Amino acid sequence: MLTRIDHIGIACFDLDKTVEFYRATYGFEVFHTEVNEEQGVREAMLKINETSDGGASYLQLLEPTREDSAVGKWLAKNGEGVHHIAFGTADVDGDSEAIRDKGVRVLYDQPRTGSMGSRITFLHPKDCHGVLTELVTAAPSAATDH
Ligand code: MC0
């Protein structure tokens, strides 16, 4: 069951400048940063609020580490902006299988590693009314480990 908006992924050309915009404009502070080489991103997670399922909702700022990554290709075509939305679930395996059975393309056979040790998969944007959609099961320690 999808129980929260885990994060909204925002593609940017310069992570440090974008982090500074969100801090100066809204007062959002960085909760966590990491490089995910498999996904080709350097990212900053800004925690917005805790959620009633024990998780949290974040803004995820994404700078590509290489031009041929998903975010690099998307930025070259579209410029900066909202790249994807992510729903949180306690069971990314079960929920992705159930969604696949409904005819939506799930991009990975098995969930991969996402931010803060989470397990993630993606749904094809062409099957989701133009929205690249991610499913996330957070690591148990995610709320405190940064
Ligand atoms: C591509 N398309 C999108 C889109 N990316 N539509 C909406 N939102 C997006 N973000 C559209 C294109 O405009 C194009 O439509 C069509 O999909 C094919 O795109 P493409 O440019 O030819 O690129 P592909 O097919 O090579 O790749 C698209 C695909 C890819 C969604 C399969 O980006 C992918 O595998 N994404 C999942 C991984 C990902 O995004 N990682 C970065 C975040 P037209 O009409 O022009 O044909 S990593 C992350 O977020 C992790 C760290 C985490 O959360 O923990």
Short mmCIF file of N, CA and C and ligand atoms in Angstrom, two decimals:
data_model
loop_
_atom_site.label_atom_id
_atom_site.label_comp_id
_atom_site.label_asym_id
_atom_site.label_seq_id
_atom_site.Cartn_x
_atom_site.Cartn_y
_atom_site.Cartn_z
N MET A 1 0.85 -1.19 0.00
CA MET A 1 0.00 0.00 0.00
C MET A 1 0.89 1.25 0.00
N LEU A 2 0.57 2.17 -0.87
CA LEU A 2 1.34 3.42 -0.94
C LEU A 2 0.78 4.37 0.12
N THR A 3 1.63 4.83 1.01
CA THR A 3 1.13 5.53 2.20
C THR A 3 1.60 6.98 2.34
N ARG A 4 2.48 7.42 1.46
CA ARG A 4 2.89 8.83 1.57
C ARG A 4 3.54 9.27 0.27
N ILE A 5 3.69 10.56 0.09
CA ILE A 5 4.63 11.04 -0.91
C ILE A 5 6.00 10.99 -0.24
N ASP A 6 6.86 10.08 -0.72
CA ASP A 6 8.20 9.97 -0.13
C ASP A 6 9.06 11.16 -0.53
N HIS A 7 9.05 11.46 -1.83
CA HIS A 7 9.79 12.65 -2.26
C HIS A 7 9.33 13.10 -3.65
N ILE A 8 9.69 14.32 -3.94
CA ILE A 8 9.57 14.87 -5.28
C ILE A 8 10.99 15.11 -5.76
N GLY A 9 11.33 14.52 -6.91
CA GLY A 9 12.68 14.65 -7.45
C GLY A 9 12.76 15.83 -8.40
N ILE A 10 13.71 16.71 -8.16
CA ILE A 10 13.87 17.95 -8.94
C ILE A 10 15.25 17.95 -9.57
N ALA A 11 15.28 18.00 -10.89
CA ALA A 11 16.55 17.99 -11.60
C ALA A 11 17.14 19.40 -11.67
N CYS A 12 18.45 19.50 -11.43
CA CYS A 12 19.09 20.82 -11.46
C CYS A 12 20.49 20.70 -12.07
N PHE A 13 20.98 21.81 -12.58
CA PHE A 13 22.32 21.82 -13.16
C PHE A 13 23.40 21.95 -12.09
N ASP A 14 23.10 22.68 -11.01
CA ASP A 14 24.11 22.98 -9.99
C ASP A 14 23.50 22.71 -8.62
N LEU A 15 23.87 21.59 -8.02
CA LEU A 15 23.25 21.18 -6.76
C LEU A 15 23.47 22.21 -5.66
N ASP A 16 24.68 22.71 -5.55
CA ASP A 16 24.98 23.62 -4.44
C ASP A 16 24.15 24.91 -4.55
N LYS A 17 24.04 25.44 -5.75
CA LYS A 17 23.24 26.66 -5.93
C LYS A 17 21.76 26.39 -5.67
N THR A 18 21.29 25.23 -6.06
CA THR A 18 19.87 24.91 -5.87
C THR A 18 19.57 24.67 -4.39
N VAL A 19 20.46 24.00 -3.70
CA VAL A 19 20.32 23.83 -2.24
C VAL A 19 20.23 25.20 -1.57
N GLU A 20 21.09 26.11 -2.00
CA GLU A 20 21.11 27.44 -1.40
C GLU A 20 19.79 28.19 -1.66
N PHE A 21 19.23 28.01 -2.87
CA PHE A 21 17.93 28.63 -3.16
C PHE A 21 16.86 28.12 -2.20
N TYR A 22 16.80 26.82 -1.99
CA TYR A 22 15.75 26.26 -1.12
C TYR A 22 15.97 26.66 0.34
N ARG A 23 17.24 26.83 0.73
CA ARG A 23 17.51 27.27 2.10
C ARG A 23 17.14 28.74 2.28
N ALA A 24 17.60 29.58 1.36
CA ALA A 24 17.40 31.02 1.49
C ALA A 24 15.93 31.42 1.27
N THR A 25 15.26 30.72 0.39
CA THR A 25 13.90 31.12 0.03
C THR A 25 12.86 30.55 0.98
N TYR A 26 13.05 29.27 1.35
CA TYR A 26 12.02 28.57 2.15
C TYR A 26 12.50 28.17 3.55
N GLY A 27 13.79 28.20 3.75
CA GLY A 27 14.32 27.75 5.05
C GLY A 27 14.49 26.25 5.16
N PHE A 28 14.44 25.52 4.05
CA PHE A 28 14.63 24.06 4.10
C PHE A 28 16.13 23.75 4.19
N GLU A 29 16.48 22.88 5.12
CA GLU A 29 17.88 22.51 5.32
C GLU A 29 18.15 21.12 4.76
N VAL A 30 19.40 20.86 4.41
CA VAL A 30 19.78 19.55 3.88
C VAL A 30 19.77 18.53 5.02
N PHE A 31 19.06 17.43 4.80
CA PHE A 31 18.99 16.33 5.76
C PHE A 31 20.04 15.28 5.45
N HIS A 32 20.35 15.14 4.15
CA HIS A 32 21.23 14.04 3.73
C HIS A 32 21.75 14.36 2.33
N THR A 33 23.01 14.01 2.06
CA THR A 33 23.54 14.09 0.68
C THR A 33 24.24 12.78 0.35
N GLU A 34 24.23 12.43 -0.92
CA GLU A 34 25.01 11.27 -1.35
C GLU A 34 25.17 11.29 -2.86
N VAL A 35 26.11 10.47 -3.33
CA VAL A 35 26.26 10.21 -4.77
C VAL A 35 25.78 8.79 -5.01
N ASN A 36 24.90 8.62 -5.99
CA ASN A 36 24.44 7.29 -6.39
C ASN A 36 24.98 7.05 -7.79
N GLU A 37 26.09 6.32 -7.87
CA GLU A 37 26.76 6.12 -9.16
C GLU A 37 25.90 5.31 -10.12
N GLU A 38 25.16 4.34 -9.59
CA GLU A 38 24.31 3.51 -10.45
C GLU A 38 23.28 4.38 -11.17
N GLN A 39 22.70 5.34 -10.44
CA GLN A 39 21.69 6.22 -11.03
C GLN A 39 22.31 7.44 -11.71
N GLY A 40 23.60 7.69 -11.47
CA GLY A 40 24.26 8.83 -12.09
C GLY A 40 23.83 10.17 -11.54
N VAL A 41 23.62 10.23 -10.22
CA VAL A 41 23.19 11.49 -9.60
C VAL A 41 23.99 11.82 -8.34
N ARG A 42 24.14 13.11 -8.12
CA ARG A 42 24.52 13.64 -6.81
C ARG A 42 23.26 14.29 -6.27
N GLU A 43 22.92 13.99 -5.02
CA GLU A 43 21.60 14.40 -4.56
C GLU A 43 21.65 14.99 -3.16
N ALA A 44 20.68 15.83 -2.89
CA ALA A 44 20.46 16.37 -1.55
C ALA A 44 19.01 16.14 -1.18
N MET A 45 18.79 15.57 0.00
CA MET A 45 17.43 15.35 0.50
C MET A 45 17.11 16.43 1.53
N LEU A 46 16.01 17.14 1.29
CA LEU A 46 15.54 18.18 2.22
C LEU A 46 14.27 17.64 2.86
N LYS A 47 14.32 17.35 4.16
CA LYS A 47 13.14 16.77 4.79
C LYS A 47 12.09 17.86 5.02
N ILE A 48 10.87 17.60 4.56
CA ILE A 48 9.79 18.58 4.69
C ILE A 48 8.96 18.29 5.93
N ASN A 49 8.57 17.02 6.09
CA ASN A 49 7.74 16.67 7.25
C ASN A 49 7.78 15.17 7.51
N GLU A 50 7.52 14.80 8.76
CA GLU A 50 7.29 13.40 9.11
C GLU A 50 5.89 13.02 8.61
N THR A 51 5.65 11.73 8.44
CA THR A 51 4.33 11.29 7.97
C THR A 51 3.73 10.28 8.95
N SER A 52 2.43 10.08 8.84
CA SER A 52 1.70 9.28 9.82
C SER A 52 2.05 7.80 9.78
N ASP A 53 2.75 7.36 8.71
CA ASP A 53 3.16 5.95 8.63
C ASP A 53 4.54 5.72 9.24
N GLY A 54 5.10 6.75 9.90
CA GLY A 54 6.43 6.63 10.51
C GLY A 54 7.55 7.04 9.59
N GLY A 55 7.22 7.40 8.35
CA GLY A 55 8.23 7.83 7.40
C GLY A 55 8.33 9.34 7.34
N ALA A 56 8.69 9.84 6.16
CA ALA A 56 8.84 11.28 5.99
C ALA A 56 8.69 11.61 4.51
N SER A 57 8.50 12.91 4.25
CA SER A 57 8.45 13.41 2.89
C SER A 57 9.60 14.38 2.67
N TYR A 58 10.21 14.28 1.52
CA TYR A 58 11.40 15.06 1.20
C TYR A 58 11.24 15.75 -0.16
N LEU A 59 12.02 16.80 -0.36
CA LEU A 59 12.39 17.24 -1.71
C LEU A 59 13.75 16.61 -2.00
N GLN A 60 13.89 16.08 -3.18
CA GLN A 60 15.16 15.46 -3.59
C GLN A 60 15.73 16.27 -4.75
N LEU A 61 16.82 16.96 -4.50
CA LEU A 61 17.47 17.76 -5.54
C LEU A 61 18.53 16.89 -6.20
N LEU A 62 18.51 16.85 -7.52
CA LEU A 62 19.32 15.90 -8.28
C LEU A 62 20.17 16.61 -9.31
N GLU A 63 21.50 16.42 -9.22
CA GLU A 63 22.43 16.92 -10.24
C GLU A 63 23.04 15.70 -10.92
N PRO A 64 23.06 15.64 -12.24
CA PRO A 64 23.64 14.47 -12.89
C PRO A 64 25.15 14.41 -12.71
N THR A 65 25.67 13.18 -12.60
CA THR A 65 27.13 13.01 -12.56
C THR A 65 27.68 12.67 -13.93
N ARG A 66 26.78 12.38 -14.87
CA ARG A 66 27.22 12.12 -16.25
C ARG A 66 26.08 12.45 -17.21
N GLU A 67 26.46 12.86 -18.41
CA GLU A 67 25.46 13.34 -19.37
C GLU A 67 24.51 12.25 -19.83
N ASP A 68 24.98 10.99 -19.85
CA ASP A 68 24.13 9.91 -20.37
C ASP A 68 23.25 9.26 -19.29
N SER A 69 23.22 9.85 -18.09
CA SER A 69 22.32 9.34 -17.04
C SER A 69 20.89 9.79 -17.33
N ALA A 70 19.95 9.17 -16.62
CA ALA A 70 18.53 9.54 -16.82
C ALA A 70 18.32 11.03 -16.58
N VAL A 71 18.88 11.55 -15.50
CA VAL A 71 18.69 12.97 -15.18
C VAL A 71 19.47 13.85 -16.16
N GLY A 72 20.66 13.41 -16.57
CA GLY A 72 21.44 14.19 -17.53
C GLY A 72 20.72 14.33 -18.86
N LYS A 73 20.15 13.24 -19.33
CA LYS A 73 19.41 13.27 -20.60
C LYS A 73 18.15 14.14 -20.47
N TRP A 74 17.49 14.00 -19.35
CA TRP A 74 16.24 14.75 -19.15
C TRP A 74 16.52 16.25 -19.07
N LEU A 75 17.60 16.62 -18.36
CA LEU A 75 17.97 18.05 -18.25
C LEU A 75 18.32 18.64 -19.61
N ALA A 76 19.05 17.87 -20.41
CA ALA A 76 19.45 18.39 -21.73
C ALA A 76 18.23 18.67 -22.59
N LYS A 77 17.20 17.86 -22.40
CA LYS A 77 16.00 18.00 -23.23
C LYS A 77 15.02 19.05 -22.67
N ASN A 78 14.89 19.07 -21.34
CA ASN A 78 13.82 19.87 -20.72
C ASN A 78 14.28 21.06 -19.88
N GLY A 79 15.55 21.07 -19.51
CA GLY A 79 16.00 22.06 -18.53
C GLY A 79 15.57 21.65 -17.13
N GLU A 80 15.81 22.55 -16.17
CA GLU A 80 15.54 22.21 -14.77
C GLU A 80 14.03 22.09 -14.49
N GLY A 81 13.72 21.27 -13.49
CA GLY A 81 12.32 21.16 -13.10
C GLY A 81 12.02 19.84 -12.42
N VAL A 82 10.73 19.59 -12.21
CA VAL A 82 10.30 18.36 -11.54
C VAL A 82 10.57 17.17 -12.46
N HIS A 83 11.34 16.22 -11.97
CA HIS A 83 11.74 15.06 -12.77
C HIS A 83 10.88 13.84 -12.48
N HIS A 84 10.53 13.62 -11.21
CA HIS A 84 9.69 12.47 -10.86
C HIS A 84 9.04 12.69 -9.50
N ILE A 85 8.01 11.86 -9.25
CA ILE A 85 7.45 11.80 -7.90
C ILE A 85 7.66 10.38 -7.38
N ALA A 86 7.76 10.28 -6.06
CA ALA A 86 8.01 8.98 -5.43
C ALA A 86 7.00 8.75 -4.32
N PHE A 87 6.36 7.57 -4.37
CA PHE A 87 5.43 7.17 -3.31
C PHE A 87 6.13 6.20 -2.37
N GLY A 88 5.89 6.36 -1.09
CA GLY A 88 6.46 5.47 -0.09
C GLY A 88 5.55 4.29 0.19
N THR A 89 6.18 3.14 0.42
CA THR A 89 5.44 1.91 0.74
C THR A 89 6.32 1.06 1.66
N ALA A 90 5.69 0.26 2.49
CA ALA A 90 6.44 -0.69 3.30
C ALA A 90 6.85 -1.91 2.48
N ASP A 91 6.31 -2.06 1.28
CA ASP A 91 6.51 -3.29 0.49
C ASP A 91 6.68 -2.95 -0.99
N VAL A 92 7.87 -2.48 -1.36
CA VAL A 92 8.09 -2.11 -2.76
C VAL A 92 8.00 -3.33 -3.67
N ASP A 93 8.40 -4.50 -3.19
CA ASP A 93 8.34 -5.71 -4.02
C ASP A 93 6.88 -6.05 -4.35
N GLY A 94 6.05 -6.12 -3.32
CA GLY A 94 4.65 -6.49 -3.53
C GLY A 94 3.89 -5.45 -4.31
N ASP A 95 4.11 -4.19 -3.99
CA ASP A 95 3.36 -3.15 -4.69
C ASP A 95 3.78 -3.03 -6.15
N SER A 96 5.08 -3.21 -6.43
CA SER A 96 5.50 -3.10 -7.83
C SER A 96 4.95 -4.29 -8.64
N GLU A 97 4.92 -5.47 -8.03
CA GLU A 97 4.33 -6.63 -8.74
C GLU A 97 2.84 -6.40 -9.01
N ALA A 98 2.14 -5.88 -8.02
CA ALA A 98 0.70 -5.64 -8.19
C ALA A 98 0.45 -4.60 -9.27
N ILE A 99 1.31 -3.60 -9.35
CA ILE A 99 1.15 -2.55 -10.36
C ILE A 99 1.52 -3.11 -11.74
N ARG A 100 2.57 -3.94 -11.79
CA ARG A 100 2.94 -4.59 -13.06
C ARG A 100 1.76 -5.43 -13.59
N ASP A 101 1.09 -6.12 -12.69
CA ASP A 101 -0.05 -6.95 -13.09
C ASP A 101 -1.19 -6.12 -13.67
N LYS A 102 -1.19 -4.83 -13.38
CA LYS A 102 -2.22 -3.95 -13.95
C LYS A 102 -1.82 -3.41 -15.32
N GLY A 103 -0.63 -3.83 -15.80
CA GLY A 103 -0.23 -3.46 -17.15
C GLY A 103 0.69 -2.25 -17.24
N VAL A 104 1.15 -1.77 -16.11
CA VAL A 104 2.08 -0.65 -16.08
C VAL A 104 3.51 -1.20 -16.11
N ARG A 105 4.35 -0.62 -16.98
CA ARG A 105 5.74 -1.09 -17.04
C ARG A 105 6.52 -0.68 -15.80
N VAL A 106 7.03 -1.70 -15.09
CA VAL A 106 7.94 -1.47 -13.96
C VAL A 106 9.35 -1.62 -14.52
N LEU A 107 10.21 -0.63 -14.31
CA LEU A 107 11.46 -0.57 -15.05
C LEU A 107 12.51 -1.56 -14.56
N TYR A 108 12.43 -2.01 -13.31
CA TYR A 108 13.44 -2.95 -12.80
C TYR A 108 12.78 -4.27 -12.42
N ASP A 109 13.48 -5.38 -12.71
CA ASP A 109 12.97 -6.69 -12.27
C ASP A 109 13.01 -6.82 -10.76
N GLN A 110 14.07 -6.28 -10.18
CA GLN A 110 14.21 -6.27 -8.72
C GLN A 110 14.49 -4.84 -8.29
N PRO A 111 13.96 -4.41 -7.14
CA PRO A 111 14.28 -3.05 -6.67
C PRO A 111 15.79 -2.84 -6.53
N ARG A 112 16.20 -1.61 -6.77
CA ARG A 112 17.63 -1.23 -6.66
C ARG A 112 17.81 -0.32 -5.46
N THR A 113 19.06 0.09 -5.25
CA THR A 113 19.38 0.91 -4.07
C THR A 113 19.13 2.38 -4.37
N GLY A 114 18.34 3.02 -3.47
CA GLY A 114 18.07 4.44 -3.60
C GLY A 114 18.64 5.22 -2.43
N SER A 115 18.15 6.41 -2.30
CA SER A 115 18.67 7.33 -1.29
C SER A 115 18.57 6.75 0.12
N MET A 116 19.60 6.95 0.90
CA MET A 116 19.63 6.58 2.32
C MET A 116 19.37 5.09 2.53
N GLY A 117 19.85 4.26 1.60
CA GLY A 117 19.71 2.82 1.75
C GLY A 117 18.32 2.29 1.44
N SER A 118 17.50 3.11 0.82
CA SER A 118 16.15 2.66 0.47
C SER A 118 16.20 1.65 -0.68
N ARG A 119 15.08 0.99 -0.92
CA ARG A 119 14.93 0.09 -2.07
C ARG A 119 13.89 0.73 -2.99
N ILE A 120 14.26 0.87 -4.28
CA ILE A 120 13.44 1.67 -5.18
C ILE A 120 13.19 0.95 -6.50
N THR A 121 12.08 1.32 -7.13
CA THR A 121 11.88 0.99 -8.53
C THR A 121 11.12 2.13 -9.19
N PHE A 122 11.03 2.08 -10.51
CA PHE A 122 10.36 3.15 -11.26
C PHE A 122 9.30 2.57 -12.18
N LEU A 123 8.26 3.37 -12.43
CA LEU A 123 7.21 3.04 -13.40
C LEU A 123 7.41 3.94 -14.62
N HIS A 124 7.18 3.39 -15.80
CA HIS A 124 7.46 4.15 -17.01
C HIS A 124 6.52 5.35 -17.12
N PRO A 125 7.08 6.54 -17.41
CA PRO A 125 6.20 7.72 -17.46
C PRO A 125 5.12 7.63 -18.53
N LYS A 126 5.40 6.89 -19.61
CA LYS A 126 4.40 6.80 -20.68
C LYS A 126 3.18 5.98 -20.25
N ASP A 127 3.34 5.19 -19.19
CA ASP A 127 2.20 4.42 -18.66
C ASP A 127 1.52 5.13 -17.49
N CYS A 128 2.05 6.30 -17.10
CA CYS A 128 1.57 7.02 -15.90
C CYS A 128 1.21 8.46 -16.25
N HIS A 129 0.59 8.64 -17.40
CA HIS A 129 0.12 9.97 -17.80
C HIS A 129 1.25 11.00 -17.77
N GLY A 130 2.44 10.58 -18.22
CA GLY A 130 3.55 11.51 -18.37
C GLY A 130 4.37 11.76 -17.14
N VAL A 131 4.08 11.03 -16.04
CA VAL A 131 4.82 11.26 -14.79
C VAL A 131 5.73 10.07 -14.49
N LEU A 132 7.04 10.28 -14.51
CA LEU A 132 7.95 9.25 -14.03
C LEU A 132 7.68 9.05 -12.54
N THR A 133 7.35 7.82 -12.18
CA THR A 133 6.86 7.53 -10.83
C THR A 133 7.77 6.49 -10.19
N GLU A 134 8.19 6.77 -8.97
CA GLU A 134 9.09 5.90 -8.23
C GLU A 134 8.35 5.32 -7.03
N LEU A 135 8.67 4.08 -6.68
CA LEU A 135 8.17 3.47 -5.45
C LEU A 135 9.37 3.26 -4.53
N VAL A 136 9.21 3.57 -3.25
CA VAL A 136 10.33 3.57 -2.30
C VAL A 136 9.94 2.84 -1.02
N THR A 137 10.79 1.90 -0.60
CA THR A 137 10.71 1.40 0.76
C THR A 137 11.94 1.92 1.49
N ALA A 138 11.71 2.75 2.48
CA ALA A 138 12.81 3.37 3.21
C ALA A 138 13.55 2.34 4.04
N ALA A 139 14.86 2.56 4.22
CA ALA A 139 15.62 1.74 5.16
C ALA A 139 15.13 2.05 6.57
N PRO A 140 15.17 1.05 7.47
CA PRO A 140 14.64 1.27 8.82
C PRO A 140 15.28 2.45 9.54
N SER A 141 16.54 2.72 9.26
CA SER A 141 17.25 3.78 9.99
C SER A 141 17.15 5.14 9.32
N ALA A 142 16.38 5.24 8.22
CA ALA A 142 16.44 6.45 7.39
C ALA A 142 16.07 7.73 8.13
N ALA A 143 15.18 7.64 9.10
CA ALA A 143 14.72 8.86 9.76
C ALA A 143 15.82 9.54 10.57
N THR A 144 16.81 8.75 11.02
CA THR A 144 17.84 9.32 11.89
C THR A 144 19.23 9.29 11.30
N ASP A 145 19.45 8.41 10.31
CA ASP A 145 20.79 8.16 9.79
C ASP A 145 21.11 9.12 8.65
N HIS A 146 21.86 10.13 8.89
CA HIS A 146 22.30 10.99 7.82
C HIS A 146 23.70 11.52 8.09
C1 MC0 B 1 11.82 10.54 -19.95
N1 MC0 B 1 10.55 10.81 -20.27
C2 MC0 B 1 9.94 11.36 -19.24
C3 MC0 B 1 10.91 11.43 -18.21
N2 MC0 B 1 12.06 10.91 -18.69
N3 MC0 B 1 8.68 11.78 -19.06
C4 MC0 B 1 8.38 12.31 -17.86
N4 MC0 B 1 9.26 12.43 -16.84
C5 MC0 B 1 10.53 12.00 -16.99
N5 MC0 B 1 11.40 12.13 -15.98
C6 MC0 B 1 9.92 10.59 -21.58
C7 MC0 B 1 10.69 11.29 -22.69
O1 MC0 B 1 10.26 12.62 -22.84
C8 MC0 B 1 10.35 10.45 -23.90
O2 MC0 B 1 9.10 10.81 -24.39
C9 MC0 B 1 10.26 9.06 -23.32
O3 MC0 B 1 9.99 9.19 -21.92
C10 MC0 B 1 11.55 8.27 -23.48
O4 MC0 B 1 12.57 9.06 -22.92
P1 MC0 B 1 14.09 9.11 -23.42
O5 MC0 B 1 14.57 10.49 -23.24
O6 MC0 B 1 14.21 8.48 -24.76
O7 MC0 B 1 14.84 8.25 -22.37
P2 MC0 B 1 14.89 6.70 -22.10
O8 MC0 B 1 13.77 5.97 -22.76
O9 MC0 B 1 16.29 6.25 -22.39
O10 MC0 B 1 14.69 6.70 -20.53
C11 MC0 B 1 13.48 7.12 -19.91
C12 MC0 B 1 13.34 6.33 -18.62
C13 MC0 B 1 14.63 6.57 -17.80
C14 MC0 B 1 12.10 6.83 -17.87
C15 MC0 B 1 13.16 4.83 -18.95
O11 MC0 B 1 14.78 7.96 -17.54
C16 MC0 B 1 14.69 5.78 -16.54
O12 MC0 B 1 15.05 4.60 -16.51
N6 MC0 B 1 14.36 6.44 -15.38
C17 MC0 B 1 14.38 5.76 -14.07
C18 MC0 B 1 15.66 6.04 -13.35
C19 MC0 B 1 15.84 7.51 -13.01
O13 MC0 B 1 15.12 8.38 -13.51
N7 MC0 B 1 16.91 7.79 -12.19
C20 MC0 B 1 17.21 9.14 -11.76
C21 MC0 B 1 16.67 9.42 -10.41
P3 MC0 B 1 8.88 11.20 -25.93
O14 MC0 B 1 7.44 11.54 -26.04
O15 MC0 B 1 9.81 12.33 -26.20
O16 MC0 B 1 9.24 9.94 -26.68
S1 MC0 B 1 17.54 8.43 -9.23
C22 MC0 B 1 16.66 8.55 -7.81
O17 MC0 B 1 15.69 9.23 -7.78
C23 MC0 B 1 17.18 7.75 -6.63
C24 MC0 B 1 18.57 8.15 -6.31
C25 MC0 B 1 16.28 7.83 -5.41
O18 MC0 B 1 15.17 8.36 -5.47
O19 MC0 B 1 16.69 7.32 -4.34
#
